[in-house]
Amino acid sequence: MDNNKLTSEIFSILENNFLFGYNQNPSPENRNSGTGKVRILSIDGGGATDGTLAAKSILHLETIIRRISGDPNAHISDYFDVVAGSGIGGVIAALLFTKGENGKPLFTAGETVKFVAENGAKLCRSDKSGVFRRVFRVPAKVFDRTFKELTLKDTLKTVLIPCYDLNTGAPFVFSRADAVEMDACDFKLSSVCNATTTTGRPINITSVDQRTRIVAVSGVVAMNNPTAAAITHVLYNKQQFPFCNGVEDLLVVSLGNGEPSNLTAGNGTPTRTALVKIVGEAVSDTVDQAVSMAFGQSRKSGYVRIQGNKGLFNVKDEKKYANMSVQADDMLKQHNVESVLFHGKKCNSTNLEKLEFFAREIFKESERRKTSTIPIVLLNQTTTSSSARTSSATTLSTISSS
């Protein structure tokens, strides 16, 4: 009943934003408190570049931050408070925000680009029959080698990675906040990555304590663009984000992976895989437009969407764009497309210029916190409690205990 009430309240807020526009004179309790902004990184599932565009966008962000901070060892996880990723985006999130040796992230942005280049295409394709089916099981072994026994509790910041649970017929969001408060919500990261990327047969996933079992289908099916879920988590999690009252208190970077191309079979009919991609990208665009509308006047300084648009360049050399790295580089050079629900799309500065601007805004927030006595984020520490959750706001997660 509590979840239903919360869902009703969320949709009521969204409906008001859609119908009546942005509230230019927010109530005192919703005004920016001046304590700072929560920084959110959201990463889509596979698109035209199978994760390469998002990975390269993150590398560009990290490179700019290292340059302006003067710290050659700065990591992207140092400058974001929350990361949400779906499909290959979930894998990228796990690589960048999981604790490795000496407390540093498991992967740098550069290493993540290499990982995606080697594995992204396998992770984003649909299941095949016969001998090819065995080929697409290889990534599971890659995840086991990469993450070993690491679990959600070993992540550095708030991490949200969705899949779709066939047991409950609803999205399931793997969440660090859930894991540290309830052992039944802690999963091995190799299992989490398997769950969010599986595009063939459903995968049975069990929590570390064996109490929670789900039958997982790809996070791309559940929510290809997890930005709205991340924002909801922050706004309703007052224990971790006590001073975040509205979008004015957020800095959000949402990364797409390029609009998919070649969606039809030889007879011009979309394949089943193509239909899944079409639905995923359509939902991603809707989420982008809705979030942009909700930010209103704050969207230019508080929200950015980086997404390659196949309609903005003429692909004259198909062989050139068979290389996803080249395609991603060209997408970063495209003019950024700003979408606002009911107001269409418009082009402005390039994706690279947008990333440069937001990298500086993110760094400014980091510098501001050095002189502030009020913490903007209160990250929960690992516990072994099996009691009910108290601070997590992962409202789409549904626990199905055996």
CSV table of C-alpha atoms in Angstrom, one decimal:
chain,number,residue,atom,x,y,z
A,1,MET,CA,0.0,0.0,0.0
A,2,ASP,CA,2.9,2.4,0.8
A,3,ASN,CA,4.5,1.7,-2.5
A,4,ASN,CA,1.2,2.3,-4.4
A,5,LYS,CA,0.7,5.6,-2.5
A,6,LEU,CA,4.3,6.6,-3.4
A,7,THR,CA,3.8,5.7,-7.1
A,8,SER,CA,0.6,7.7,-7.1
A,9,GLU,CA,2.4,10.7,-5.7
A,10,ILE,CA,5.2,10.4,-8.2
A,11,PHE,CA,2.8,10.3,-11.2
A,12,SER,CA,0.8,13.2,-9.7
A,13,ILE,CA,4.0,15.3,-9.7
A,14,LEU,CA,4.9,14.3,-13.2
A,15,GLU,CA,1.4,15.0,-14.5
A,16,ASN,CA,1.4,18.5,-13.0
A,17,ASN,CA,4.8,19.2,-14.6
A,18,PHE,CA,3.6,17.9,-18.0
A,19,LEU,CA,0.3,19.8,-18.0
A,20,PHE,CA,1.2,23.0,-16.4
A,21,GLY,CA,4.9,23.4,-17.0
A,22,TYR,CA,7.7,24.2,-14.7
A,23,ASN,CA,6.9,25.9,-11.4
A,24,GLN,CA,8.8,29.2,-11.6
A,25,ASN,CA,8.0,30.1,-8.0
A,26,PRO,CA,8.5,26.8,-6.0
A,27,SER,CA,7.3,26.6,-2.5
A,28,PRO,CA,9.9,27.4,0.3
A,29,GLU,CA,10.4,23.7,1.1
A,30,ASN,CA,11.2,22.9,-2.5
A,31,ARG,CA,13.6,25.8,-3.2
A,32,ASN,CA,17.3,25.1,-3.5
A,33,SER,CA,18.6,24.9,0.0
A,34,GLY,CA,22.0,26.2,-1.0
A,35,THR,CA,23.7,23.2,0.4
A,36,GLY,CA,24.8,21.9,-2.9
A,37,LYS,CA,23.7,19.5,-5.6
A,38,VAL,CA,23.5,15.8,-5.9
A,39,ARG,CA,25.4,14.6,-9.0
A,40,ILE,CA,23.8,11.8,-11.0
A,41,LEU,CA,25.3,9.8,-13.9
A,42,SER,CA,22.8,7.7,-15.9
A,43,ILE,CA,23.9,5.3,-18.7
A,44,ASP,CA,21.5,3.8,-21.3
A,45,GLY,CA,21.5,0.2,-22.5
A,46,GLY,CA,23.0,-0.7,-25.9
A,47,GLY,CA,22.1,1.4,-29.0
A,48,ALA,CA,23.9,1.9,-32.3
A,49,THR,CA,27.3,1.8,-30.7
A,50,ASP,CA,26.7,-1.0,-28.1
A,51,GLY,CA,28.0,1.1,-25.2
A,52,THR,CA,30.9,2.7,-27.0
A,53,LEU,CA,29.3,6.2,-27.1
A,54,ALA,CA,28.6,6.2,-23.4
A,55,ALA,CA,32.0,4.8,-22.5
A,56,LYS,CA,33.8,7.5,-24.6
A,57,SER,CA,31.6,10.2,-23.1
A,58,ILE,CA,32.7,9.1,-19.6
A,59,LEU,CA,36.3,9.0,-20.7
A,60,HIS,CA,35.9,12.6,-22.1
A,61,LEU,CA,34.4,13.7,-18.8
A,62,GLU,CA,37.1,12.1,-16.7
A,63,THR,CA,39.8,13.7,-19.0
A,64,ILE,CA,38.4,17.2,-18.6
A,65,ILE,CA,38.1,16.7,-14.8
A,66,ARG,CA,41.7,15.6,-14.5
A,67,ARG,CA,42.8,18.6,-16.5
A,68,ILE,CA,40.9,21.2,-14.6
A,69,SER,CA,41.6,19.6,-11.2
A,70,GLY,CA,45.2,19.1,-11.9
A,71,ASP,CA,44.9,15.5,-10.6
A,72,PRO,CA,46.0,12.9,-13.1
A,73,ASN,CA,44.6,10.1,-10.9
A,74,ALA,CA,41.1,11.5,-10.6
A,75,HIS,CA,38.3,9.0,-11.3
A,76,ILE,CA,34.8,9.5,-12.5
A,77,SER,CA,33.5,7.9,-9.3
A,78,ASP,CA,35.1,10.7,-7.3
A,79,TYR,CA,32.8,13.2,-8.9
A,80,PHE,CA,29.4,11.5,-9.0
A,81,ASP,CA,27.1,10.6,-6.0
A,82,VAL,CA,24.8,8.3,-7.9
A,83,VAL,CA,25.2,6.1,-11.0
A,84,ALA,CA,22.4,4.2,-12.8
A,85,GLY,CA,23.0,1.9,-15.7
A,86,SER,CA,20.9,-0.4,-17.8
A,87,GLY,CA,22.1,-3.2,-20.0
A,88,ILE,CA,25.7,-2.5,-21.1
A,89,GLY,CA,25.3,0.8,-19.2
A,90,GLY,CA,24.9,-1.2,-16.0
A,91,VAL,CA,28.1,-3.0,-16.8
A,92,ILE,CA,29.9,0.3,-17.3
A,93,ALA,CA,28.5,1.6,-14.0
A,94,ALA,CA,29.7,-1.5,-12.1
A,95,LEU,CA,33.2,-1.3,-13.7
A,96,LEU,CA,33.6,2.4,-12.7
A,97,PHE,CA,32.0,2.4,-9.3
A,98,THR,CA,33.1,-0.9,-7.7
A,99,LYS,CA,35.9,-0.9,-5.2
A,100,GLY,CA,39.1,-2.4,-6.4
A,101,GLU,CA,42.6,-2.6,-4.8
A,102,ASN,CA,43.5,0.2,-2.3
A,103,GLY,CA,40.0,1.5,-2.4
A,104,LYS,CA,40.3,2.8,-5.9
A,105,PRO,CA,37.7,2.0,-8.6
A,106,LEU,CA,38.1,-1.4,-10.3
A,107,PHE,CA,38.4,0.2,-13.8
A,108,THR,CA,39.4,3.6,-15.1
A,109,ALA,CA,37.4,5.3,-17.8
A,110,GLY,CA,40.1,4.3,-20.3
A,111,GLU,CA,40.0,0.7,-19.3
A,112,THR,CA,36.3,0.7,-19.5
A,113,VAL,CA,36.4,1.9,-23.1
A,114,LYS,CA,38.7,-1.0,-23.9
A,115,PHE,CA,36.4,-3.5,-22.1
A,116,VAL,CA,33.3,-2.3,-24.0
A,117,ALA,CA,35.2,-2.4,-27.3
A,118,GLU,CA,36.0,-6.0,-26.7
A,119,ASN,CA,32.7,-7.2,-25.2
A,120,GLY,CA,30.0,-4.7,-25.9
A,121,ALA,CA,28.8,-6.1,-29.2
A,122,LYS,CA,28.4,-9.6,-27.7
A,123,LEU,CA,26.4,-8.2,-24.7
A,124,CYS,CA,24.0,-6.2,-26.9
A,125,ARG,CA,23.0,-8.8,-29.4
A,126,SER,CA,20.1,-11.2,-29.2
A,127,ASP,CA,20.3,-14.9,-28.5
A,128,LYS,CA,21.0,-17.2,-31.4
A,129,SER,CA,20.1,-20.8,-31.9
A,130,GLY,CA,22.5,-23.7,-32.4
A,131,VAL,CA,26.2,-23.3,-32.1
A,132,PHE,CA,25.9,-19.5,-31.9
A,133,ARG,CA,24.1,-19.8,-28.6
A,134,ARG,CA,27.3,-21.0,-26.9
A,135,VAL,CA,29.2,-17.9,-28.2
A,136,PHE,CA,26.8,-15.6,-26.4
A,137,ARG,CA,27.4,-17.3,-23.0
A,138,VAL,CA,31.0,-16.2,-23.0
A,139,PRO,CA,30.3,-12.7,-21.4
A,140,ALA,CA,29.1,-14.6,-18.2
A,141,LYS,CA,32.6,-16.0,-17.8
A,142,VAL,CA,34.0,-12.5,-18.4
A,143,PHE,CA,31.9,-11.1,-15.6
A,144,ASP,CA,33.0,-13.9,-13.2
A,145,ARG,CA,36.7,-13.1,-14.0
A,146,THR,CA,36.2,-9.4,-13.7
A,147,PHE,CA,34.2,-9.1,-10.5
A,148,LYS,CA,35.0,-12.5,-8.8
A,149,GLU,CA,33.2,-12.5,-5.4
A,150,LEU,CA,32.5,-8.7,-5.2
A,151,THR,CA,28.9,-7.8,-4.4
A,152,LEU,CA,26.7,-4.7,-4.4
A,153,LYS,CA,28.1,-3.9,-1.0
A,154,ASP,CA,31.5,-3.4,-2.5
A,155,THR,CA,30.4,-0.4,-4.7
A,156,LEU,CA,31.8,3.0,-3.9
A,157,LYS,CA,28.6,5.1,-4.4
A,158,THR,CA,24.9,4.7,-4.8
A,159,VAL,CA,24.5,2.2,-7.7
A,160,LEU,CA,21.2,1.4,-9.4
A,161,ILE,CA,21.1,-1.4,-12.1
A,162,PRO,CA,17.7,-2.6,-13.4
A,163,CYS,CA,16.5,-5.9,-15.0
A,164,TYR,CA,13.0,-7.3,-15.5
A,165,ASP,CA,11.8,-10.1,-13.1
A,166,LEU,CA,9.6,-12.6,-14.7
A,167,ASN,CA,8.6,-14.0,-11.3
A,168,THR,CA,6.8,-10.8,-10.4
A,169,GLY,CA,6.2,-9.3,-13.8
A,170,ALA,CA,7.8,-6.1,-12.8
A,171,PRO,CA,11.2,-4.3,-13.0
A,172,PHE,CA,13.7,-5.2,-10.4
A,173,VAL,CA,16.4,-2.6,-9.5
A,174,PHE,CA,19.6,-3.8,-8.0
A,175,SER,CA,20.5,-1.2,-5.4
A,176,ARG,CA,23.5,-0.6,-3.1
A,177,ALA,CA,21.2,1.2,-0.7
A,178,ASP,CA,19.0,-2.0,-0.5
A,179,ALA,CA,22.1,-4.2,-0.2
A,180,VAL,CA,23.6,-2.5,2.8
A,181,GLU,CA,20.4,-2.5,4.7
A,182,MET,CA,19.1,-5.9,3.8
A,183,ASP,CA,21.2,-9.0,3.1
A,184,ALA,CA,18.4,-10.4,0.9
A,185,CYS,CA,19.1,-7.6,-1.5
A,186,ASP,CA,22.8,-8.1,-1.9
A,187,PHE,CA,23.8,-9.8,-5.1
A,188,LYS,CA,27.2,-10.7,-6.7
A,189,LEU,CA,28.1,-8.1,-9.3
A,190,SER,CA,28.8,-10.8,-11.9
A,191,SER,CA,25.1,-11.9,-11.4
A,192,VAL,CA,23.9,-8.3,-11.6
A,193,CYS,CA,25.7,-7.7,-14.9
A,194,ASN,CA,24.4,-11.0,-16.3
A,195,ALA,CA,20.8,-10.1,-15.3
A,196,THR,CA,20.9,-6.6,-16.9
A,197,THR,CA,22.5,-7.7,-20.2
A,198,THR,CA,20.8,-11.0,-20.9
A,199,THR,CA,19.1,-10.9,-24.3
A,200,GLY,CA,18.4,-14.6,-24.7
A,201,ARG,CA,16.9,-17.0,-22.2
A,202,PRO,CA,16.0,-15.6,-18.8
A,203,ILE,CA,18.6,-16.1,-16.1
A,204,ASN,CA,18.0,-17.3,-12.6
A,205,ILE,CA,19.6,-14.9,-10.1
A,206,THR,CA,19.9,-15.5,-6.3
A,207,SER,CA,21.0,-13.1,-3.6
A,208,VAL,CA,24.2,-13.8,-1.6
A,209,ASP,CA,22.2,-15.2,1.3
A,210,GLN,CA,20.0,-17.3,-1.0
A,211,ARG,CA,16.8,-15.6,0.3
A,212,THR,CA,15.8,-13.7,-2.9
A,213,ARG,CA,15.4,-15.3,-6.3
A,214,ILE,CA,14.5,-13.6,-9.5
A,215,VAL,CA,14.2,-14.7,-13.1
A,216,ALA,CA,15.9,-11.9,-15.0
A,217,VAL,CA,15.5,-10.5,-18.4
A,218,SER,CA,17.6,-7.6,-19.8
A,219,GLY,CA,17.5,-4.2,-18.2
A,220,VAL,CA,16.9,-2.8,-21.6
A,221,VAL,CA,13.4,-4.3,-21.5
A,222,ALA,CA,12.8,-2.9,-18.0
A,223,MET,CA,14.1,0.6,-18.5
A,224,ASN,CA,16.6,1.3,-21.2
A,225,ASN,CA,17.0,4.9,-19.9
A,226,PRO,CA,17.2,4.7,-16.0
A,227,THR,CA,17.5,8.5,-15.5
A,228,ALA,CA,14.0,8.9,-14.0
A,229,ALA,CA,14.5,6.0,-11.7
A,230,ALA,CA,17.7,7.5,-10.4
A,231,ILE,CA,16.1,10.9,-9.8
A,232,THR,CA,13.2,9.3,-8.0
A,233,HIS,CA,15.6,7.3,-5.8
A,234,VAL,CA,17.4,10.5,-4.8
A,235,LEU,CA,14.3,12.7,-4.2
A,236,TYR,CA,12.6,10.1,-2.0
A,237,ASN,CA,15.7,8.9,0.0
A,238,LYS,CA,15.9,11.4,2.7
A,239,GLN,CA,18.4,9.5,4.9
A,240,GLN,CA,21.1,9.6,2.2
A,241,PHE,CA,20.1,12.8,0.5
A,242,PRO,CA,18.4,14.9,3.3
A,243,PHE,CA,18.7,18.3,1.6
A,244,CYS,CA,17.6,17.3,-1.9
A,245,ASN,CA,14.1,18.7,-2.4
A,246,GLY,CA,13.7,19.1,-6.1
A,247,VAL,CA,15.4,19.2,-9.5
A,248,GLU,CA,17.1,22.5,-8.6
A,249,ASP,CA,19.2,20.4,-6.2
A,250,LEU,CA,20.4,18.0,-9.0
A,251,LEU,CA,23.2,17.8,-11.6
A,252,VAL,CA,22.2,15.0,-14.0
A,253,VAL,CA,24.3,13.7,-16.9
A,254,SER,CA,22.3,11.2,-19.0
A,255,LEU,CA,24.3,9.2,-21.6
A,256,GLY,CA,22.7,7.4,-24.6
A,257,ASN,CA,24.4,5.1,-27.0
A,258,GLY,CA,23.2,6.3,-30.4
A,259,GLU,CA,19.9,5.6,-32.2
A,260,PRO,CA,20.0,2.1,-33.6
A,261,SER,CA,20.2,1.7,-37.4
A,262,ASN,CA,19.6,-1.2,-39.8
A,263,LEU,CA,16.4,-2.2,-37.9
A,264,THR,CA,14.7,-4.1,-40.8
A,265,ALA,CA,15.2,-7.5,-42.3
A,266,GLY,CA,15.7,-7.9,-46.0
A,267,ASN,CA,12.0,-7.6,-46.8
A,268,GLY,CA,11.8,-4.3,-44.9
A,269,THR,CA,10.0,-5.8,-41.9
A,270,PRO,CA,11.5,-5.1,-38.4
A,271,THR,CA,13.1,-8.2,-36.8
A,272,ARG,CA,12.1,-9.1,-33.2
A,273,THR,CA,15.5,-7.8,-32.0
A,274,ALA,CA,14.8,-4.6,-33.9
A,275,LEU,CA,11.4,-4.2,-32.3
A,276,VAL,CA,13.0,-4.5,-28.8
A,277,LYS,CA,15.5,-1.8,-29.8
A,278,ILE,CA,12.8,0.4,-31.2
A,279,VAL,CA,10.7,0.2,-28.0
A,280,GLY,CA,13.8,0.7,-25.9
A,281,GLU,CA,14.9,3.8,-27.7
A,282,ALA,CA,11.3,5.2,-27.9
A,283,VAL,CA,11.0,4.8,-24.1
A,284,SER,CA,14.5,6.4,-23.7
A,285,ASP,CA,13.4,9.4,-25.7
A,286,THR,CA,10.2,9.8,-23.7
A,287,VAL,CA,12.1,9.7,-20.4
A,288,ASP,CA,14.6,12.3,-21.8
A,289,GLN,CA,11.7,14.6,-22.8
A,290,ALA,CA,9.9,14.1,-19.5
A,291,VAL,CA,12.9,14.8,-17.4
A,292,SER,CA,13.9,17.8,-19.5
A,293,MET,CA,10.4,19.2,-19.0
A,294,ALA,CA,10.5,18.6,-15.3
A,295,PHE,CA,13.8,20.5,-15.0
A,296,GLY,CA,12.2,23.4,-16.9
A,297,GLN,CA,14.4,26.5,-16.6
A,298,SER,CA,17.1,24.5,-14.7
A,299,ARG,CA,17.7,22.1,-17.6
A,300,LYS,CA,20.5,24.1,-19.2
A,301,SER,CA,22.5,24.1,-16.0
A,302,GLY,CA,21.2,21.0,-14.3
A,303,TYR,CA,20.5,18.4,-16.9
A,304,VAL,CA,22.2,17.2,-20.1
A,305,ARG,CA,21.4,14.3,-22.4
A,306,ILE,CA,24.2,13.1,-24.7
A,307,GLN,CA,22.8,11.0,-27.5
A,308,GLY,CA,24.0,10.5,-31.1
A,309,ASN,CA,21.4,11.2,-33.7
A,310,LYS,CA,21.7,9.2,-36.9
A,311,GLY,CA,19.6,11.9,-38.6
A,312,LEU,CA,22.2,14.6,-38.1
A,313,PHE,CA,24.9,13.1,-40.3
A,314,ASN,CA,25.0,11.5,-43.7
A,315,VAL,CA,26.6,8.1,-43.6
A,316,LYS,CA,28.3,8.0,-47.0
A,317,ASP,CA,30.8,5.3,-46.1
A,318,GLU,CA,29.2,2.3,-44.4
A,319,LYS,CA,32.5,0.6,-43.8
A,320,LYS,CA,33.7,3.6,-41.9
A,321,TYR,CA,30.8,3.5,-39.5
A,322,ALA,CA,31.1,-0.3,-39.1
A,323,ASN,CA,33.8,0.7,-36.6
A,324,MET,CA,31.8,1.7,-33.5
A,325,SER,CA,34.6,3.7,-32.1
A,326,VAL,CA,34.7,5.9,-35.1
A,327,GLN,CA,30.9,6.2,-35.1
A,328,ALA,CA,31.0,7.2,-31.4
A,329,ASP,CA,33.6,9.8,-32.0
A,330,ASP,CA,31.5,11.4,-34.8
A,331,MET,CA,28.4,11.3,-32.6
A,332,LEU,CA,30.3,13.3,-29.9
A,333,LYS,CA,31.1,15.9,-32.5
A,334,GLN,CA,27.4,16.3,-33.4
A,335,HIS,CA,25.3,19.2,-32.3
A,336,ASN,CA,23.5,18.3,-29.1
A,337,VAL,CA,19.8,17.7,-29.5
A,338,GLU,CA,17.6,19.1,-26.7
A,339,SER,CA,14.2,17.5,-26.3
A,340,VAL,CA,11.3,19.1,-24.4
A,341,LEU,CA,8.0,17.3,-24.3
A,342,PHE,CA,5.3,19.0,-26.4
A,343,HIS,CA,8.0,21.4,-27.7
A,344,GLY,CA,9.9,19.3,-30.1
A,345,LYS,CA,13.7,19.1,-30.5
A,346,LYS,CA,16.3,21.7,-31.2
A,347,CYS,CA,20.1,21.7,-31.8
A,348,ASN,CA,22.5,23.7,-29.9
A,349,SER,CA,26.2,23.3,-29.0
A,350,THR,CA,28.0,20.0,-29.7
A,351,ASN,CA,28.0,17.0,-27.4
A,352,LEU,CA,31.6,17.6,-26.6
A,353,GLU,CA,30.9,21.2,-25.6
A,354,LYS,CA,28.1,20.1,-23.4
A,355,LEU,CA,30.3,17.5,-21.7
A,356,GLU,CA,32.9,20.2,-21.1
A,357,PHE,CA,30.4,22.5,-19.5
A,358,PHE,CA,29.0,19.9,-17.2
A,359,ALA,CA,32.4,18.6,-16.3
A,360,ARG,CA,33.2,22.0,-15.0
A,361,GLU,CA,29.9,22.3,-13.1
A,362,ILE,CA,30.5,18.9,-11.5
A,363,PHE,CA,34.0,20.0,-10.5
A,364,LYS,CA,32.7,23.2,-9.0
A,365,GLU,CA,30.3,21.2,-6.8
A,366,SER,CA,33.2,19.1,-5.6
A,367,GLU,CA,35.2,22.2,-4.7
A,368,ARG,CA,32.2,23.8,-3.0
A,369,ARG,CA,31.9,20.7,-0.7
A,370,LYS,CA,35.5,21.2,0.5
A,371,THR,CA,34.4,24.4,2.4
A,372,SER,CA,31.0,23.3,3.4
A,373,THR,CA,30.2,22.0,6.9
A,374,ILE,CA,26.9,20.3,5.7
A,375,PRO,CA,27.3,17.0,3.9
A,376,ILE,CA,25.0,16.8,0.8
A,377,VAL,CA,25.2,13.0,0.8
A,378,LEU,CA,25.2,10.6,3.7
A,379,LEU,CA,26.3,7.3,2.2
A,380,ASN,CA,25.1,4.3,4.1
A,381,GLN,CA,27.9,2.0,5.4
A,382,THR,CA,27.7,-1.8,5.0
A,383,THR,CA,25.6,-3.6,7.5
A,384,THR,CA,24.6,-7.2,8.0
A,385,SER,CA,21.0,-6.4,9.0
A,386,SER,CA,18.2,-8.6,7.6
A,387,SER,CA,15.5,-6.1,8.7
A,388,ALA,CA,13.3,-4.1,6.4
A,389,ARG,CA,14.7,-1.2,4.4
A,390,THR,CA,14.5,2.2,6.0
A,391,SER,CA,16.2,4.6,3.6
A,392,SER,CA,16.2,3.1,0.2
A,393,ALA,CA,13.8,4.6,-2.3
A,394,THR,CA,14.2,2.0,-5.0
A,395,THR,CA,10.4,1.8,-5.4
A,396,LEU,CA,10.5,-0.3,-8.5
A,397,SER,CA,12.4,-3.1,-6.8
A,398,THR,CA,10.2,-6.0,-5.8
A,399,ILE,CA,11.5,-8.7,-3.5
A,400,SER,CA,10.3,-12.2,-4.1
A,401,SER,CA,11.7,-14.4,-1.3
A,402,SER,CA,11.7,-18.2,-1.6
